Amino acid sequence: MNWGKGLTIGMVIFMSFIITLTTIMMRKSSDLESEDYYSREVNYEQEIQAQRNANSQEKIAVNHDEEFVVLTIPEALNVPGVKVLFIRPNDKLLDKEFQFEGTKTLLISKKELKEGRYKLEITYQLENKDCLQKEEIII
């Protein structure tokens, strides 16, 4: 085999590799974290303050078993309502939102969620202050 054939075979293999990678990357979805990215960026300082407010108190416990995701509000927190947002980073169509009022234990069935990684945003008000708690779970 001479240099010409070896060089040609190497170039064909390299071009096939590049075409394969390009095809794979074109098929992969690339959703934004949120559609209202710019408006959230403007209000980011409020989000940081809400996280500080949540960190200054006892946190809502997030656990899960085979059937449910369980959120437990500590007795010390007098929270009238909680909004829980399950954000699926790789597919916004799988995002779910739940709202609860008047209970200290929140049960969310895993049947409503697909297996995978979720970012949780738990928002509530405590003493007229907005609170935001962020967690990550794998179902």
XYZ file of N, CA and C in Angstrom:
417
model
N 0.854 -1.178 0.000
C 0.000 0.000 0.000
C 0.899 1.240 0.000
N 0.591 2.207 -0.836
C 1.410 3.412 -0.899
C 0.783 4.538 -0.069
N 1.466 5.663 0.008
C 1.024 6.794 0.822
C -0.312 7.357 0.351
N -0.548 7.373 -0.915
C -1.789 7.930 -1.463
C -3.021 7.186 -0.974
N -2.966 5.868 -0.999
C -4.111 5.068 -0.536
C -4.323 5.247 0.966
N -3.243 5.215 1.728
C -3.353 5.380 3.185
C -3.920 6.740 3.558
N -3.455 7.780 2.874
C -3.948 9.137 3.128
C -5.424 9.261 2.760
N -5.806 8.674 1.645
C -7.206 8.711 1.208
C -8.096 7.966 2.199
N -7.683 6.797 2.630
C -8.473 6.024 3.602
C -8.596 6.800 4.914
N -7.514 7.407 5.367
C -7.550 8.205 6.598
C -8.504 9.383 6.482
N -8.484 10.072 5.344
C -9.385 11.215 5.144
C -10.842 10.770 5.100
N -11.122 9.642 4.449
C -12.494 9.128 4.374
C -12.991 8.756 5.770
N -12.153 8.109 6.558
C -12.543 7.750 7.928
C -12.791 9.008 8.756
N -11.924 10.004 8.650
C -12.089 11.247 9.406
C -13.364 11.979 8.988
N -13.628 12.072 7.686
C -14.842 12.749 7.216
C -16.090 11.997 7.667
N -16.051 10.675 7.669
C -17.190 9.885 8.158
C -17.433 10.167 9.633
N -16.364 10.274 10.398
C -16.469 10.601 11.824
C -17.118 11.972 12.019
N -16.681 12.972 11.277
C -17.238 14.326 11.396
C -18.712 14.346 10.992
N -19.068 13.668 9.919
C -20.467 13.620 9.475
C -21.330 12.921 10.520
N -20.835 11.842 11.117
C -21.575 11.140 12.169
C -21.795 12.045 13.376
N -20.761 12.735 13.828
C -20.907 13.655 14.964
C -21.893 14.771 14.656
N -21.819 15.334 13.467
C -22.738 16.405 13.076
C -24.175 15.908 13.090
N -24.413 14.718 12.579
C -25.759 14.141 12.563
C -26.277 13.934 13.983
N -25.447 13.413 14.857
C -25.856 13.195 16.252
C -26.184 14.522 16.926
N -25.359 15.532 16.730
C -25.579 16.835 17.372
C -26.826 17.533 16.837
N -27.154 17.344 15.579
C -28.345 17.974 15.004
C -29.624 17.343 15.548
N -29.579 16.075 15.904
C -30.760 15.389 16.428
C -31.024 15.715 17.892
N -30.019 16.094 18.623
C -30.146 16.359 20.053
C -30.831 17.700 20.271
N -31.860 17.709 21.130
C -32.553 18.964 21.418
C -31.715 19.810 22.368
N -31.862 21.092 22.246
C -31.112 22.009 23.110
C -32.063 23.074 23.643
N -32.931 22.650 24.568
C -33.894 23.568 25.164
C -33.194 24.549 26.083
N -33.746 25.753 26.142
C -33.264 26.732 27.108
C -33.755 26.334 28.491
N -33.072 26.811 29.514
C -33.510 26.552 30.887
C -34.925 27.088 31.082
N -35.197 28.271 30.546
C -36.548 28.821 30.586
C -36.742 29.733 29.383
N -37.984 29.832 28.932
C -38.291 30.673 27.774
C -38.158 32.159 28.103
N -38.463 32.518 29.354
C -38.386 33.927 29.762
C -37.048 34.215 30.442
N -35.992 33.774 29.815
C -34.640 33.881 30.364
C -34.282 35.320 30.710
N -34.548 36.256 29.822
C -34.126 37.642 30.035
C -34.907 38.314 31.162
N -36.196 38.058 31.252
C -36.968 38.659 32.344
C -36.557 38.059 33.688
N -36.202 36.772 33.708
C -35.711 36.161 34.950
C -34.360 36.733 35.334
N -33.530 37.048 34.346
C -32.209 37.619 34.610
C -32.335 38.990 35.274
N -33.299 39.774 34.835
C -33.517 41.099 35.416
C -33.914 40.972 36.883
N -34.695 39.948 37.214
C -35.175 39.746 38.584
C -34.296 38.786 39.382
N -33.078 38.566 38.947
C -32.214 37.580 39.590
C -31.862 37.968 41.025
N -31.718 39.245 41.294
C -31.412 39.689 42.664
C -32.541 39.303 43.623
N -33.786 39.396 43.156
C -34.917 38.976 43.989
C -34.863 37.464 44.245
N -34.436 36.707 43.245
C -34.311 35.259 43.409
C -33.235 34.922 44.440
N -32.126 35.631 44.392
C -31.054 35.413 45.371
C -31.554 35.735 46.777
N -32.295 36.834 46.914
C -32.832 37.209 48.223
C -33.828 36.157 48.716
N -34.643 35.615 47.822
C -35.598 34.568 48.204
C -34.860 33.312 48.673
N -33.739 32.986 48.040
C -32.941 31.838 48.485
C -32.326 32.111 49.855
N -31.867 33.329 50.078
C -31.332 33.683 51.402
C -32.416 33.576 52.466
N -33.630 34.037 52.139
C -34.743 33.937 53.086
C -35.020 32.475 53.439
N -34.981 31.600 52.442
C -35.231 30.173 52.692
C -34.094 29.549 53.494
N -32.857 29.977 53.236
C -31.707 29.414 53.951
C -31.641 29.873 55.401
N -32.288 30.985 55.721
C -32.255 31.482 57.098
C -33.240 30.730 57.999
N -34.087 29.906 57.422
C -35.078 29.127 58.172
C -34.761 27.635 58.007
N -35.550 26.821 58.707
C -35.452 25.377 58.468
C -35.910 25.098 57.043
N -35.248 24.162 56.403
C -35.595 23.856 55.018
C -36.699 22.806 54.939
N -37.419 22.851 53.835
C -38.396 21.814 53.539
C -37.615 20.566 53.119
N -37.899 19.452 53.771
C -37.175 18.204 53.483
C -37.742 17.551 52.229
N -36.851 17.137 51.346
C -37.250 16.461 50.108
C -36.682 15.044 50.144
N -37.569 14.060 50.133
C -37.180 12.647 50.120
C -38.007 11.935 49.063
N -37.573 10.762 48.677
C -38.405 9.972 47.769
C -38.181 8.493 48.011
N -39.267 7.755 47.814
C -39.207 6.302 47.912
C -39.607 5.728 46.552
N -40.042 4.496 46.512
C -40.356 3.864 45.231
C -41.609 4.434 44.577
N -42.541 4.977 45.373
C -43.813 5.431 44.822
C -43.997 6.943 44.811
N -43.413 7.643 45.789
C -43.707 9.059 45.955
C -42.456 9.899 46.158
N -42.573 11.169 45.778
C -41.639 12.198 46.213
C -42.339 12.870 47.389
N -41.671 12.929 48.534
C -42.284 13.422 49.763
C -41.597 14.717 50.177
N -42.382 15.780 50.312
C -41.880 17.049 50.823
C -42.482 17.244 52.205
N -41.630 17.455 53.194
C -42.080 17.613 54.570
C -41.742 19.014 55.046
N -42.780 19.757 55.406
C -42.593 21.112 55.914
C -42.387 21.019 57.421
N -41.286 21.562 57.948
C -41.046 21.512 59.391
C -42.158 22.228 60.170
N -42.404 21.750 61.390
C -43.450 22.351 62.223
C -43.181 23.828 62.502
N -41.903 24.212 62.546
C -41.550 25.603 62.846
C -41.961 26.563 61.734
N -42.136 26.056 60.532
C -42.519 26.916 59.409
C -44.032 26.971 59.290
N -44.573 28.163 59.360
C -46.003 28.366 59.181
C -46.220 28.852 57.748
N -46.281 27.897 56.834
C -46.365 28.206 55.408
C -47.782 27.928 54.916
N -48.474 28.948 54.403
C -49.844 28.723 53.933
C -49.929 27.924 52.630
N -48.976 28.109 51.733
C -49.018 27.419 50.444
C -47.627 27.219 49.878
N -47.478 26.158 49.112
C -46.181 25.819 48.524
C -46.387 25.519 47.043
N -45.493 26.058 46.215
C -45.495 25.727 44.786
C -44.201 24.974 44.497
N -44.330 23.789 43.902
C -43.172 22.958 43.586
C -43.102 22.809 42.070
N -41.961 23.188 41.520
C -41.747 23.089 40.080
C -40.663 22.050 39.822
N -41.019 20.993 39.107
C -40.070 19.963 38.698
C -39.585 20.330 37.303
N -38.304 20.672 37.186
C -37.740 21.093 35.909
C -36.847 19.979 35.389
N -37.152 19.503 34.206
C -36.334 18.475 33.555
C -35.380 19.201 32.609
N -34.089 19.273 32.933
C -33.147 20.073 32.142
C -33.056 19.691 30.669
N -33.244 18.424 30.346
C -33.052 18.022 28.956
C -34.339 17.945 28.143
N -35.510 18.229 28.752
C -36.767 18.177 28.004
C -37.826 18.996 28.728
N -38.092 20.196 28.226
C -39.040 21.080 28.907
C -40.470 20.552 28.870
N -40.765 19.618 27.973
C -42.104 19.047 27.920
C -42.400 18.169 29.133
N -41.366 17.760 29.858
C -41.543 16.922 31.045
C -41.587 17.733 32.338
N -41.523 19.065 32.244
C -41.621 19.914 33.431
C -43.018 19.788 34.030
N -43.086 19.766 35.352
C -44.370 19.656 36.058
C -44.419 20.688 37.175
N -45.616 21.176 37.459
C -45.813 22.135 38.550
C -46.937 21.629 39.447
N -46.701 21.708 40.759
C -47.688 21.285 41.748
C -47.847 22.398 42.774
N -49.076 22.611 43.246
C -49.330 23.595 44.298
C -50.095 22.919 45.425
N -49.699 23.271 46.647
C -50.312 22.673 47.826
C -50.631 23.766 48.830
N -51.706 23.556 49.583
C -52.069 24.488 50.649
C -52.564 23.708 51.856
N -52.191 24.198 53.036
C -52.748 23.688 54.276
C -52.313 22.303 54.708
N -51.173 21.828 54.272
C -50.698 20.517 54.700
C -49.196 20.578 54.959
N -48.721 19.764 55.884
C -47.296 19.753 56.236
C -46.520 18.674 55.482
N -47.231 17.696 54.925
C -46.581 16.639 54.156
C -47.190 16.605 52.762
N -46.340 16.749 51.770
C -46.794 16.782 50.390
C -46.338 15.505 49.692
N -47.270 14.770 49.123
C -46.955 13.534 48.408
C -47.191 13.749 46.919
N -46.169 13.482 46.123
C -46.280 13.598 44.673
C -45.963 12.226 44.093
N -46.917 11.676 43.375
C -46.748 10.333 42.816
C -45.682 10.336 41.725
N -44.813 9.347 41.776
C -43.775 9.221 40.749
C -44.354 8.799 39.404
N -45.611 8.345 39.405
C -46.253 7.979 38.144
C -46.438 9.201 37.243
N -46.481 10.385 37.855
C -46.644 11.620 37.088
C -45.322 12.131 36.520
N -44.218 11.505 36.912
C -42.892 11.956 36.489
C -42.169 10.833 35.757
N -41.419 11.191 34.742
C -40.584 10.211 34.029
C -39.274 10.043 34.783
N -38.651 8.894 34.618
C -37.358 8.658 35.258
C -36.317 9.613 34.701
N -35.433 10.070 35.588
C -34.362 10.966 35.172
C -34.064 12.005 36.232
N -33.248 12.986 35.866
C -32.831 14.041 36.782
C -33.798 15.220 36.702
N -34.169 15.740 37.869
C -35.038 16.903 37.954
C -34.409 17.942 38.870
N -34.610 19.197 38.517
C -34.290 20.304 39.407
C -35.608 20.738 40.032
N -35.620 20.856 41.354
C -36.824 21.290 42.050
C -36.672 22.742 42.459
N -37.708 23.535 42.207
C -37.784 24.896 42.716
C -39.013 24.951 43.608
N -38.776 25.095 44.900
C -39.850 25.126 45.886
C -40.009 26.574 46.326
N -41.165 27.163 46.054
C -41.398 28.561 46.419
C -42.553 28.640 47.409
N -42.395 29.543 48.360
C -43.426 29.767 49.369
C -43.191 31.127 50.007
N -44.174 31.576 50.789
C -44.033 32.833 51.517
C -44.013 32.544 53.005
N -43.108 33.232 53.686
C -42.971 33.084 55.123
C -42.823 34.474 55.714
N -43.769 34.846 56.561
C -43.768 36.176 57.178
C -43.668 37.267 56.114
N -44.482 37.149 55.074
C -44.549 38.099 53.955
C -43.234 38.247 53.201
N -42.378 37.253 53.265
C -41.132 37.240 52.497
C -41.172 36.059 51.538
N -40.755 36.308 50.308
C -40.667 35.221 49.337
C -39.484 34.329 49.677
N -39.690 33.022 49.581
C -38.628 32.053 49.843
C -38.529 31.105 48.654
N -37.302 30.758 48.310
C -37.037 29.846 47.200
C -35.997 28.832 47.636
N -36.354 27.581 47.519
C -35.436 26.496 47.854
C -35.221 25.667 46.597
N -33.957 25.431 46.251
C -33.630 24.644 45.061
C -32.999 23.327 45.483
N -33.449 22.261 44.845
C -32.946 20.916 45.120
C -32.794 20.181 43.794
N -32.077 19.080 43.813
C -31.979 18.186 42.655
C -32.256 16.771 43.116
N -33.061 16.051 42.326
C -33.317 14.646 42.628
C -33.224 13.832 41.340
N -32.968 12.561 41.516
C -32.964 11.626 40.393
C -34.027 10.579 40.674
N -34.959 10.464 39.776
C -36.067 9.516 39.940
C -35.774 8.280 39.117
